[in-house]
mmCIF file of C-alpha atoms in Angstrom:
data_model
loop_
_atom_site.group_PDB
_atom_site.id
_atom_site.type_symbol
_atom_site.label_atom_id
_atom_site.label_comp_id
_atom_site.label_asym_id
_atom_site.label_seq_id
_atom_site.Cartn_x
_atom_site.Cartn_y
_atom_site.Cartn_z
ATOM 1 C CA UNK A 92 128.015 261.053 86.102
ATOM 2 C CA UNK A 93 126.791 264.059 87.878
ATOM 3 C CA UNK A 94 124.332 266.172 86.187
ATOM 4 C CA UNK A 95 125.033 269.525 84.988
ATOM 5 C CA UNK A 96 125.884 271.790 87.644
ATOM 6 C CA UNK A 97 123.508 275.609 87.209
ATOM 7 C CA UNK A 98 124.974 278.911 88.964
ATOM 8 C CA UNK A 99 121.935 280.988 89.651
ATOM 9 C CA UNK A 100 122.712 284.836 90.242
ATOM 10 C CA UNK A 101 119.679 286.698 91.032
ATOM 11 C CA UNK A 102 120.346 290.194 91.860
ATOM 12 C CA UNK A 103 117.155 290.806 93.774
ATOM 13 C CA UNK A 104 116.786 295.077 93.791
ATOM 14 C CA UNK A 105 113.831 294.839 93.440
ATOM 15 C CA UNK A 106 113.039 293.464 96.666
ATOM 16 C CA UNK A 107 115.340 295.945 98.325
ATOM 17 C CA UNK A 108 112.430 298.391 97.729
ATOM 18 C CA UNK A 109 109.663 296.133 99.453
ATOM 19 C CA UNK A 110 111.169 297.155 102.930
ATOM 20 C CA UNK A 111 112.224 293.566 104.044
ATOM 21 C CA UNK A 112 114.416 293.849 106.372
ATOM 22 C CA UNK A 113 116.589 290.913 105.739
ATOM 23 C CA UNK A 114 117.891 292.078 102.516
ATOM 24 C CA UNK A 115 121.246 293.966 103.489
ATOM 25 C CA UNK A 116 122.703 291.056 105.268
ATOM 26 C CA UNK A 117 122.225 288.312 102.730
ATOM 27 C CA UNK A 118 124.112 290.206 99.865
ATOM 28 C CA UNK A 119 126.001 287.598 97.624
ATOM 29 C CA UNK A 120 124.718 284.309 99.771
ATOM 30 C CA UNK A 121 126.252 280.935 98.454
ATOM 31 C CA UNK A 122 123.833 278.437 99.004
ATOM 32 C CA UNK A 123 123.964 274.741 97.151
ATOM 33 C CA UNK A 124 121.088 272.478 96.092
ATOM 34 C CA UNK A 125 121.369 268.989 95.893
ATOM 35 C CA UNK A 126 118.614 267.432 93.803
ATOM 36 C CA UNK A 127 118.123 263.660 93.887
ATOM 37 C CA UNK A 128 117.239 263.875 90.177
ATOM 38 C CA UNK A 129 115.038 265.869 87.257
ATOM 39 C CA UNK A 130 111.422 265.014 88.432
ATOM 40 C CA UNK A 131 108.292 267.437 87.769
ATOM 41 C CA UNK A 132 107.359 267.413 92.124
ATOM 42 C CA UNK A 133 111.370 267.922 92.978
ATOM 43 C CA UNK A 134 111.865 271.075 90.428
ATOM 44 C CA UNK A 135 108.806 272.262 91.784
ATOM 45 C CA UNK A 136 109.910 272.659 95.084
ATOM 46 C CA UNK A 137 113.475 274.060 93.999
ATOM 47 C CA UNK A 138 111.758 276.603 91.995
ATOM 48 C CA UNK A 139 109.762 277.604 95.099
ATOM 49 C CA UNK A 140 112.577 277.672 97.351
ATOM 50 C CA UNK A 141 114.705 280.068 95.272
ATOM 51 C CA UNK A 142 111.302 281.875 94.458
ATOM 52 C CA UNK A 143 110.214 282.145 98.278
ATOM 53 C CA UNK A 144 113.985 283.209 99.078
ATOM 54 C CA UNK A 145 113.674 286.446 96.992
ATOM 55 C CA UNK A 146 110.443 287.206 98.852
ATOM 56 C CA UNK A 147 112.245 287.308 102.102
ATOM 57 C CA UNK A 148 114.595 289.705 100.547
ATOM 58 C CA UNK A 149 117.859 287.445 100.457
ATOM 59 C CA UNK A 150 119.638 289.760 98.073
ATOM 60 C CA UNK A 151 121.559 288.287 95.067
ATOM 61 C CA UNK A 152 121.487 285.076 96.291
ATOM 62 C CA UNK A 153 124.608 282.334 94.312
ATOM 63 C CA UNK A 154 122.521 278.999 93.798
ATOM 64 C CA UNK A 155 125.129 275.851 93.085
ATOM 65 C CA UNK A 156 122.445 273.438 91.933
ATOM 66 C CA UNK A 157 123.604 269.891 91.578
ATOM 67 C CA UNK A 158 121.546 266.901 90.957
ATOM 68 C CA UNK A 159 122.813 262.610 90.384
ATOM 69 C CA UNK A 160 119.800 261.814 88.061
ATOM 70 C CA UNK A 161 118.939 259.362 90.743
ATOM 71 C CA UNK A 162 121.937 257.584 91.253
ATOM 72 C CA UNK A 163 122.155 256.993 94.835
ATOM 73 C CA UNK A 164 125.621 256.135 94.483
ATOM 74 C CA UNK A 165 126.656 259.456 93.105
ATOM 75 C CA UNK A 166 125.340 261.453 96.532
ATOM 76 C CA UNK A 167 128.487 261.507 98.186
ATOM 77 C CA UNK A 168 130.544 263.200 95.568
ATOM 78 C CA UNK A 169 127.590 265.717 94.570
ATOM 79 C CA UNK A 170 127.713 266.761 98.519
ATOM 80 C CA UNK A 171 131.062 266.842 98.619
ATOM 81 C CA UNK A 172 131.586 269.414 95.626
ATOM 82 C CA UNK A 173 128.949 271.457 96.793
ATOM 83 C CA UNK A 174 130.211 271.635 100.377
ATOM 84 C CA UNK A 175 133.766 272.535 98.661
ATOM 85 C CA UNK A 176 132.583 275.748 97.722
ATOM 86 C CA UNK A 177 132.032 276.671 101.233
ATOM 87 C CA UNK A 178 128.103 277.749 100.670
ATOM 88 C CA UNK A 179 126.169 279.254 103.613
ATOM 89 C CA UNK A 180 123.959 275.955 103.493
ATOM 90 C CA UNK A 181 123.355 272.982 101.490
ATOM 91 C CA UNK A 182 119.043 272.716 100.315
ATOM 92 C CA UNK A 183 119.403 268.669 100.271
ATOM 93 C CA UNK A 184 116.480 267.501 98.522
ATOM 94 C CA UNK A 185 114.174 263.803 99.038
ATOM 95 C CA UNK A 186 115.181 261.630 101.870
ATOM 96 C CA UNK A 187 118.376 259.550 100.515
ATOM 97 C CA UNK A 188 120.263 262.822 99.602
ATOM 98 C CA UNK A 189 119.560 264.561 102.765
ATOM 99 C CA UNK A 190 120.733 261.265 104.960
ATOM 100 C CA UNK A 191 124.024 261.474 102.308
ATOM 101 C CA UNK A 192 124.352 265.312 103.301
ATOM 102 C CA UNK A 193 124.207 264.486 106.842
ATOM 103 C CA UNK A 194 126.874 261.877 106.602
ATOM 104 C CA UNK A 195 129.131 264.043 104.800
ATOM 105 C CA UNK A 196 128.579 267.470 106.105
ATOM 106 C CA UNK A 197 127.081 266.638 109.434
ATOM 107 C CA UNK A 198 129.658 267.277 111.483
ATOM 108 C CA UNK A 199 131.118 270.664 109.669
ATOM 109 C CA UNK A 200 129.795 274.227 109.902
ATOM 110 C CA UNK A 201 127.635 273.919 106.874
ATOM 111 C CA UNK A 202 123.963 273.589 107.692
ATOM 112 C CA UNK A 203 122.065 271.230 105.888
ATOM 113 C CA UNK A 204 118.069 272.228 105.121
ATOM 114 C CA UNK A 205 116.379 269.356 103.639
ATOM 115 C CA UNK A 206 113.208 269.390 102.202
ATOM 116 C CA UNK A 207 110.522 266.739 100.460
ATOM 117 C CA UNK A 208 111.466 264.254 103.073
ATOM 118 C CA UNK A 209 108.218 262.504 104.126
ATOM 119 C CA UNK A 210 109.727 261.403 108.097
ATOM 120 C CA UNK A 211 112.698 263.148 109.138
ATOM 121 C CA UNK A 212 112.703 261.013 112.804
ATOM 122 C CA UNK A 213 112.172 257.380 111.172
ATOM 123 C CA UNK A 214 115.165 259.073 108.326
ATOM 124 C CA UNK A 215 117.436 259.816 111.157
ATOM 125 C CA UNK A 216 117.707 263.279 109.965
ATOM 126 C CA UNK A 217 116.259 264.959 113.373
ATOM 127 C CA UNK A 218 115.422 263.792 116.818
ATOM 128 C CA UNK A 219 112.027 264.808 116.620
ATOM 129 C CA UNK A 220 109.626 266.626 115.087
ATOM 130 C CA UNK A 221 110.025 269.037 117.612
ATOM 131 C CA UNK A 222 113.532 269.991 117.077
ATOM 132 C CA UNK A 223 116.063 270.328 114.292
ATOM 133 C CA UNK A 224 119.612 268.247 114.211
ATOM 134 C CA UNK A 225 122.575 270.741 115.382
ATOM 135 C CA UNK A 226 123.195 270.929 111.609
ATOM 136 C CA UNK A 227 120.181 270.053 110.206
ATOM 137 C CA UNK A 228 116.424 270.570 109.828
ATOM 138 C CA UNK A 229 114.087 271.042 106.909
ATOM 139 C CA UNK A 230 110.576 270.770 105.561
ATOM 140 C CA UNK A 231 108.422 267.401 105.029
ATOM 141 C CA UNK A 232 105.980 266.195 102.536
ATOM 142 C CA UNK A 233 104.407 264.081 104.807
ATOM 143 C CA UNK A 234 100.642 264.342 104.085
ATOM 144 C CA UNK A 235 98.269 265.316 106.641
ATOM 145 C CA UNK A 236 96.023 262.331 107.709
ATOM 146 C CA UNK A 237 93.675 265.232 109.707
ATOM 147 C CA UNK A 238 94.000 267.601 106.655
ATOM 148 C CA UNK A 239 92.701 264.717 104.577
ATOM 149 C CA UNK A 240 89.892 263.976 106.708
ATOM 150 C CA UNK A 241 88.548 267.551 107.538
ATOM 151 C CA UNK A 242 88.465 267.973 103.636
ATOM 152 C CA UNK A 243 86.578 264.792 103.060
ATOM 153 C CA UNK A 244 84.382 266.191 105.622
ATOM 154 C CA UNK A 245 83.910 269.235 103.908
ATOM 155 C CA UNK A 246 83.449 268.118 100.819
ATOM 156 C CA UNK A 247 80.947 265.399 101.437
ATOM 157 C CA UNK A 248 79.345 267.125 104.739
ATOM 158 C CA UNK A 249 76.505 264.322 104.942
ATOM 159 C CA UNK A 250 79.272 261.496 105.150
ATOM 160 C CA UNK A 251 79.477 259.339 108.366
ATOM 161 C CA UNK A 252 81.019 256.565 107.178
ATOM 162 C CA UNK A 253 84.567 256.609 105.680
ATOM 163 C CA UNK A 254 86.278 253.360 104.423
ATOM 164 C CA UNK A 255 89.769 252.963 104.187
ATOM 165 C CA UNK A 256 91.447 250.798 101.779
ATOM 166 C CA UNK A 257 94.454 249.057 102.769
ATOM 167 C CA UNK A 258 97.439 246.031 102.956
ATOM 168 C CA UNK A 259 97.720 244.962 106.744
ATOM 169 C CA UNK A 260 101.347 243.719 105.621
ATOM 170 C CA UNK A 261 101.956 247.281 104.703
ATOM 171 C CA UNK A 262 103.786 248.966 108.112
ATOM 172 C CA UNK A 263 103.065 252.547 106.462
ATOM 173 C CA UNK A 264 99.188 251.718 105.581
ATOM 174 C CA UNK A 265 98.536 250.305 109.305
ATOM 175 C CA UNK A 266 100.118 253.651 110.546
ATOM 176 C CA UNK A 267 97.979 255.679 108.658
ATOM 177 C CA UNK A 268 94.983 254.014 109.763
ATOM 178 C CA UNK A 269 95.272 254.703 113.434
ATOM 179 C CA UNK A 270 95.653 258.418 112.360
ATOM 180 C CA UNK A 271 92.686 258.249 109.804
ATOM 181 C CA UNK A 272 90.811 256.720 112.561
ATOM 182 C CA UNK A 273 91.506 259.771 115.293
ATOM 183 C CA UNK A 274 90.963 262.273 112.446
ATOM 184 C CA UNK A 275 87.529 261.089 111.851
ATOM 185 C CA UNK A 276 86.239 260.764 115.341
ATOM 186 C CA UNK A 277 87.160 264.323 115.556
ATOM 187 C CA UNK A 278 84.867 264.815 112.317
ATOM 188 C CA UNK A 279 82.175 262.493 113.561
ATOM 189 C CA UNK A 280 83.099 259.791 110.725
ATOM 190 C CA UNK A 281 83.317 255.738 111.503
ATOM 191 C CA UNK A 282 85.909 254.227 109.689
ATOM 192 C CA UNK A 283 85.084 250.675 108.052
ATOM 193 C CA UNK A 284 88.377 248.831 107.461
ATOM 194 C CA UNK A 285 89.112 247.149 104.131
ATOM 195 C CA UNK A 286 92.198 245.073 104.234
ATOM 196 C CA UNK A 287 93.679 243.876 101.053
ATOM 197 C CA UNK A 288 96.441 241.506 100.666
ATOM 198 C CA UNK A 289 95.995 240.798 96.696
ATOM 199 C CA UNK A 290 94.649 243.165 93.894
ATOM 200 C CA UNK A 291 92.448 240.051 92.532
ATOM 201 C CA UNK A 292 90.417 240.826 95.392
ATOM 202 C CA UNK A 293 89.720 244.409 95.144
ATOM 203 C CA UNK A 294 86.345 243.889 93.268
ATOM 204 C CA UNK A 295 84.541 241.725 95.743
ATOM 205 C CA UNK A 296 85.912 243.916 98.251
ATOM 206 C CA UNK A 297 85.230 247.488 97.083
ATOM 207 C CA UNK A 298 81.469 246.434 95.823
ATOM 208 C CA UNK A 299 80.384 244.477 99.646
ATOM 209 C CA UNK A 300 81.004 248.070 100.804
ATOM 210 C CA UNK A 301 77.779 249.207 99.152
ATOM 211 C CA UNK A 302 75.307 250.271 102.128
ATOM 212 C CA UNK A 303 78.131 250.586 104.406
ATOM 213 C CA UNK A 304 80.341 253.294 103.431
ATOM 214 C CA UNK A 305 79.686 256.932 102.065
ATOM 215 C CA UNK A 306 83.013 257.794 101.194
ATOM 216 C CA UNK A 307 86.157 255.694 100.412
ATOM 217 C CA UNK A 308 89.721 257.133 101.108
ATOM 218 C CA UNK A 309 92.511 255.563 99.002
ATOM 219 C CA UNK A 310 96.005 256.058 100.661
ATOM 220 C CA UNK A 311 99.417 256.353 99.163
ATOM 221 C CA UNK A 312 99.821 252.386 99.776
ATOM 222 C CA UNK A 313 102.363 250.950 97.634
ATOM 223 C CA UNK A 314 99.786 247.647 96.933
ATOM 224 C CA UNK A 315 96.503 249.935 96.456
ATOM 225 C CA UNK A 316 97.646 252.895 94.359
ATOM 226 C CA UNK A 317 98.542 251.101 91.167
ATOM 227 C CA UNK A 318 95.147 249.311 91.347
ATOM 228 C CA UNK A 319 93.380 252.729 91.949
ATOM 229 C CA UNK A 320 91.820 251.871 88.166
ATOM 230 C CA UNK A 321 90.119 248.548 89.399
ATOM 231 C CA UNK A 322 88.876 250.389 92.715
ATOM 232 C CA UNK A 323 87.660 253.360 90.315
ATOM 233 C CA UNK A 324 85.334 250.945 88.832
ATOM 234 C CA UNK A 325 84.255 248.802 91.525
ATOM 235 C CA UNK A 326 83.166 252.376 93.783
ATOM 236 C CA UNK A 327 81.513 253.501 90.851
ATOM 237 C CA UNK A 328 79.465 250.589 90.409
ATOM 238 C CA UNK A 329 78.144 251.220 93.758
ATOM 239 C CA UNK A 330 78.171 255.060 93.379
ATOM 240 C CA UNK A 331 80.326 255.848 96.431
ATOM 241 C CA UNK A 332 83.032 258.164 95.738
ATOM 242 C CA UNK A 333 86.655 258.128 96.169
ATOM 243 C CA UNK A 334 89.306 260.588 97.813
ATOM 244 C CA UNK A 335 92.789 259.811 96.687
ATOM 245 C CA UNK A 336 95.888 260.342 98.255
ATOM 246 C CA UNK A 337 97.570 261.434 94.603
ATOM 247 C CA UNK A 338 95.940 264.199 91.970
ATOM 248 C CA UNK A 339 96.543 262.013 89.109
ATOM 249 C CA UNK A 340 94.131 259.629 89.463
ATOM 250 C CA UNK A 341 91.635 262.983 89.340
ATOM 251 C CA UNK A 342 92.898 264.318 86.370
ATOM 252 C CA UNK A 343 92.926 260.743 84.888
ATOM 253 C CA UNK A 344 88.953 260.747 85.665
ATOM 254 C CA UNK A 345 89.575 257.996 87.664
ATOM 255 C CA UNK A 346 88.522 259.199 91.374
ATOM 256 C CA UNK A 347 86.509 262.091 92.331
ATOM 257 C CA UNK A 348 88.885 264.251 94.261
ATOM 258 C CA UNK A 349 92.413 264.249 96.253
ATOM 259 C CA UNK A 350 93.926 266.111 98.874
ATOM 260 C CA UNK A 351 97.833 266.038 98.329
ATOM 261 C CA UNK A 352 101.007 267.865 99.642
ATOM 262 C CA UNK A 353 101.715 271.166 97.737
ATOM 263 C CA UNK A 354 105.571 270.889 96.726
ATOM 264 C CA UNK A 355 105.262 274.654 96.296
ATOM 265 C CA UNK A 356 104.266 274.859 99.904
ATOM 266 C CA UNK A 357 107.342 272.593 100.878
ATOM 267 C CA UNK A 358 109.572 274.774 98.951
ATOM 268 C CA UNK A 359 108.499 277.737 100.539
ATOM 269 C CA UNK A 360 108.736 276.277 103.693
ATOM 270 C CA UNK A 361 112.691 275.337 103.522
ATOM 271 C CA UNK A 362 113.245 278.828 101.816
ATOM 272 C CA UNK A 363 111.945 280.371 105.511
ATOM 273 C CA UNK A 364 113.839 277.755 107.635
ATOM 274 C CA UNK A 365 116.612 278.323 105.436
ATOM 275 C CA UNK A 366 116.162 282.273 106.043
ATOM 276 C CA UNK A 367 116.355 281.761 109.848
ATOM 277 C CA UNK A 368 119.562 279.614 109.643
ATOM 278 C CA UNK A 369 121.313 282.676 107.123
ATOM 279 C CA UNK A 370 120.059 285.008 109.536
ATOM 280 C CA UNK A 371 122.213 283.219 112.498
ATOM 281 C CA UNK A 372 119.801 281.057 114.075
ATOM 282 C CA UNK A 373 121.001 277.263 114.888
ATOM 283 C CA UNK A 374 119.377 274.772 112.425
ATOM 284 C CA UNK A 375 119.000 272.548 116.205
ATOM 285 C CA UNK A 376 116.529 275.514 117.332
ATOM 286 C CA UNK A 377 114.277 275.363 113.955
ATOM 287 C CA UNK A 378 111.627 272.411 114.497
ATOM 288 C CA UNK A 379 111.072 270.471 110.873
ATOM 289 C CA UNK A 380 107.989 271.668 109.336
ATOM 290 C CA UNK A 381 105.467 269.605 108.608
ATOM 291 C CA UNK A 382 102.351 270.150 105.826
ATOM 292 C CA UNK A 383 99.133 272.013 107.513
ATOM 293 C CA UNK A 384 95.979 272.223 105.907
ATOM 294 C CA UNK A 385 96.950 275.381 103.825
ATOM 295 C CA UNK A 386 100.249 273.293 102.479
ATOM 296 C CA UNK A 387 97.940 270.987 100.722
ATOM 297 C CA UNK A 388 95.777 271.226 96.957
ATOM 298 C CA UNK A 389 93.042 269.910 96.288
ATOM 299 C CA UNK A 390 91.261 268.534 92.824
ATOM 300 C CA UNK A 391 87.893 267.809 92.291
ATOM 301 C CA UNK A 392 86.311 266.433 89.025
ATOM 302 C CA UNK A 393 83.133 267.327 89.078
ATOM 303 C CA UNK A 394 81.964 264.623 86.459
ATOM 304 C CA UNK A 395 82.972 261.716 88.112
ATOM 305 C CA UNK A 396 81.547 263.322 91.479
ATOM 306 C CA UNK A 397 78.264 263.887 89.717
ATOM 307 C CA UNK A 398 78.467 260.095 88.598
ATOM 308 C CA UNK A 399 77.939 259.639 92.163
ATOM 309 C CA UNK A 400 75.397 261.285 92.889
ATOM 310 C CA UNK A 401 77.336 264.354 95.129
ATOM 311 C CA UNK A 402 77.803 267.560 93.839
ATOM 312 C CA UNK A 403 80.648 269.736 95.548
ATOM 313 C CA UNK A 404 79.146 272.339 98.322
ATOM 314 C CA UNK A 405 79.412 276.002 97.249
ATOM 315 C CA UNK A 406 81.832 276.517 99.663
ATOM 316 C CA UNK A 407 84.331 275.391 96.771
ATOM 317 C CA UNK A 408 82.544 277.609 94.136
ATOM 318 C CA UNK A 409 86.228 279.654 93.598
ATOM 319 C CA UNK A 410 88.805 277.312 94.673
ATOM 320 C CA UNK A 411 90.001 276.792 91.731
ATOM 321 C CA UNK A 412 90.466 273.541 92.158
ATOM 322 C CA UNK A 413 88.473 271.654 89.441
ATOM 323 C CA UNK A 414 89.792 269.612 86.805
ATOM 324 C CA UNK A 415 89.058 271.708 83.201
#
């Protein structure tokens, strides 16, 4: 069944006072959220949507919050109750409920922004990423291969050679590569290509790269991630370290740092298309947003850096971003 369905009312007078300007016109605006399911990354970027919202002085704001606990099944009906109530837009959130909102509520008068969708064009939610869907756009998760690469740079400045593990049979991996190679020619790197078809093999492979990589990035590939442990090892053997796609794997004292999509940034960011739409503008007009540099966190552990032999520049000294 449908998970429990939350009113929000948040009477915002407070940030009536801060001199926003959009405040008078959004008095008592509807708007419904349909979550995919309870998951730490999703709530996060609810909670930033409603929280950015307030900031842009959208004044006592009605949130219908809805969410399937992952039953694809159950998207229709959760879009179609929320769309009953006639809301001023619909915050569809993860790719399979925002192609279920676009199905049902595509062709009516209720906008649709999604948000934590990682490619809105291969979705089918927008034409591009240059425009919005005449009902719909949103904000991605997609990770930033250049973003990745410039903070690689940055924290290892003497690196010039970046490996990148991967599965050729993987269509998302061998995309990524041709973008991790452009991003670090533009950072003077040389990419050295490690192509994996079986975990057994990750061993042999990781350790031959001793001598011929500095640095070795680990994407969010479906064959390499869960064997991040055994690549952990091997890398450390040969004191080369690792930049992961996901933060866990840092906090696990696995790898030695990551670079990932905020989900507070991609919250925020479908709380200000979301703002534009409310304030009359065509959801066709609104380009999807997709993470910059500043959209992303990054996580260092310093110990398993220091195993290494790198130490983080000082130009990190109060990021803040350091495993405790």
């Amino acid at each position: 069944m449908i998970g429990a369905k939350y009113v929000v009312r948040t009477a915002l007078a407070a940030a009536l006072g801060m001199g926003l300007g959009l405040s008078a016109a959004y008095a008592e605006t509807k708007i419904g959220i349909a979550q995919f399911g309870k998951h730490p990354q999703l709530d996060e970027t609810v909670t930033a949507f409603k929280a950015e919202l307030v900031k842009l002085g959208i004044a006592d704001a009605v949130f219908d919050e809805l969410q399937v606990n992952f039953d694809a099944t159950l998207i229709p009906q959760m879009v179609t109750k929320l769309a009953s109530a006639n809301p001023k837009l619909i915050l569809a959130v993860t790719t399979p409920v925002a192609q279920g909102a676009r199905q049902i509520v595509g062709n009516t008068g209720t906008p649709v922004v999604f948000a934590a969708v990682t490619d809105p064009v291969v979705a089918k939610l927008t034409p591009s990423w240059e425009a919005g869907d005449k009902n719909m756009t949103g904000a991605s998760d997609l990770q930033d291969v250049d973003s990745v690469v410039k903070f690689i740079k940055k924290l290892l400045p003497d690196a010039k050679r970046l490996a990148y593990l991967y599965n050729p049979g993987e269509d998302n991996d061998v995309a990524v590569l041709k973008l991790v190679k452009e991003a670090a020619a533009a950072q003077g790197l040389t990419v050295v290509e490690v192509g994996l078809d079986n975990t057994n093999d990750i061993p042999i492979r990781v350790s031959s790269l001793a001598g011929k990589a500095d640095v070795i990035y680990v994407p969010a590939s479906n064959l390499v991630q869960p064997a991040v442990p055994a690549v952990a090892a091997a890398a450390l053997s040969i004191n080369i370290p690792i930049v992961n796609a996901s933060a866990q794997a840092v906090r696990d004292g696995l790898v030695a740092a990551a670079f990932e999509v905020s989900y507070t940034k991609v919250g925020q960011n479908a709380a200000k298309l979301a703002a534009e739409i409310i304030a009359g503008k065509s959801p066709a007009s609104l380009a999807p947003i997709k993470p910059s540099y500043a959209d992303h966190t990054a996580l260092i552990n310093e110990k398993v850096l220091e195993k290494t032999g790198h130490k983080a520049p000082d130009t990190f000294k109060d990021c803040g971003c350091f495993v405790k």
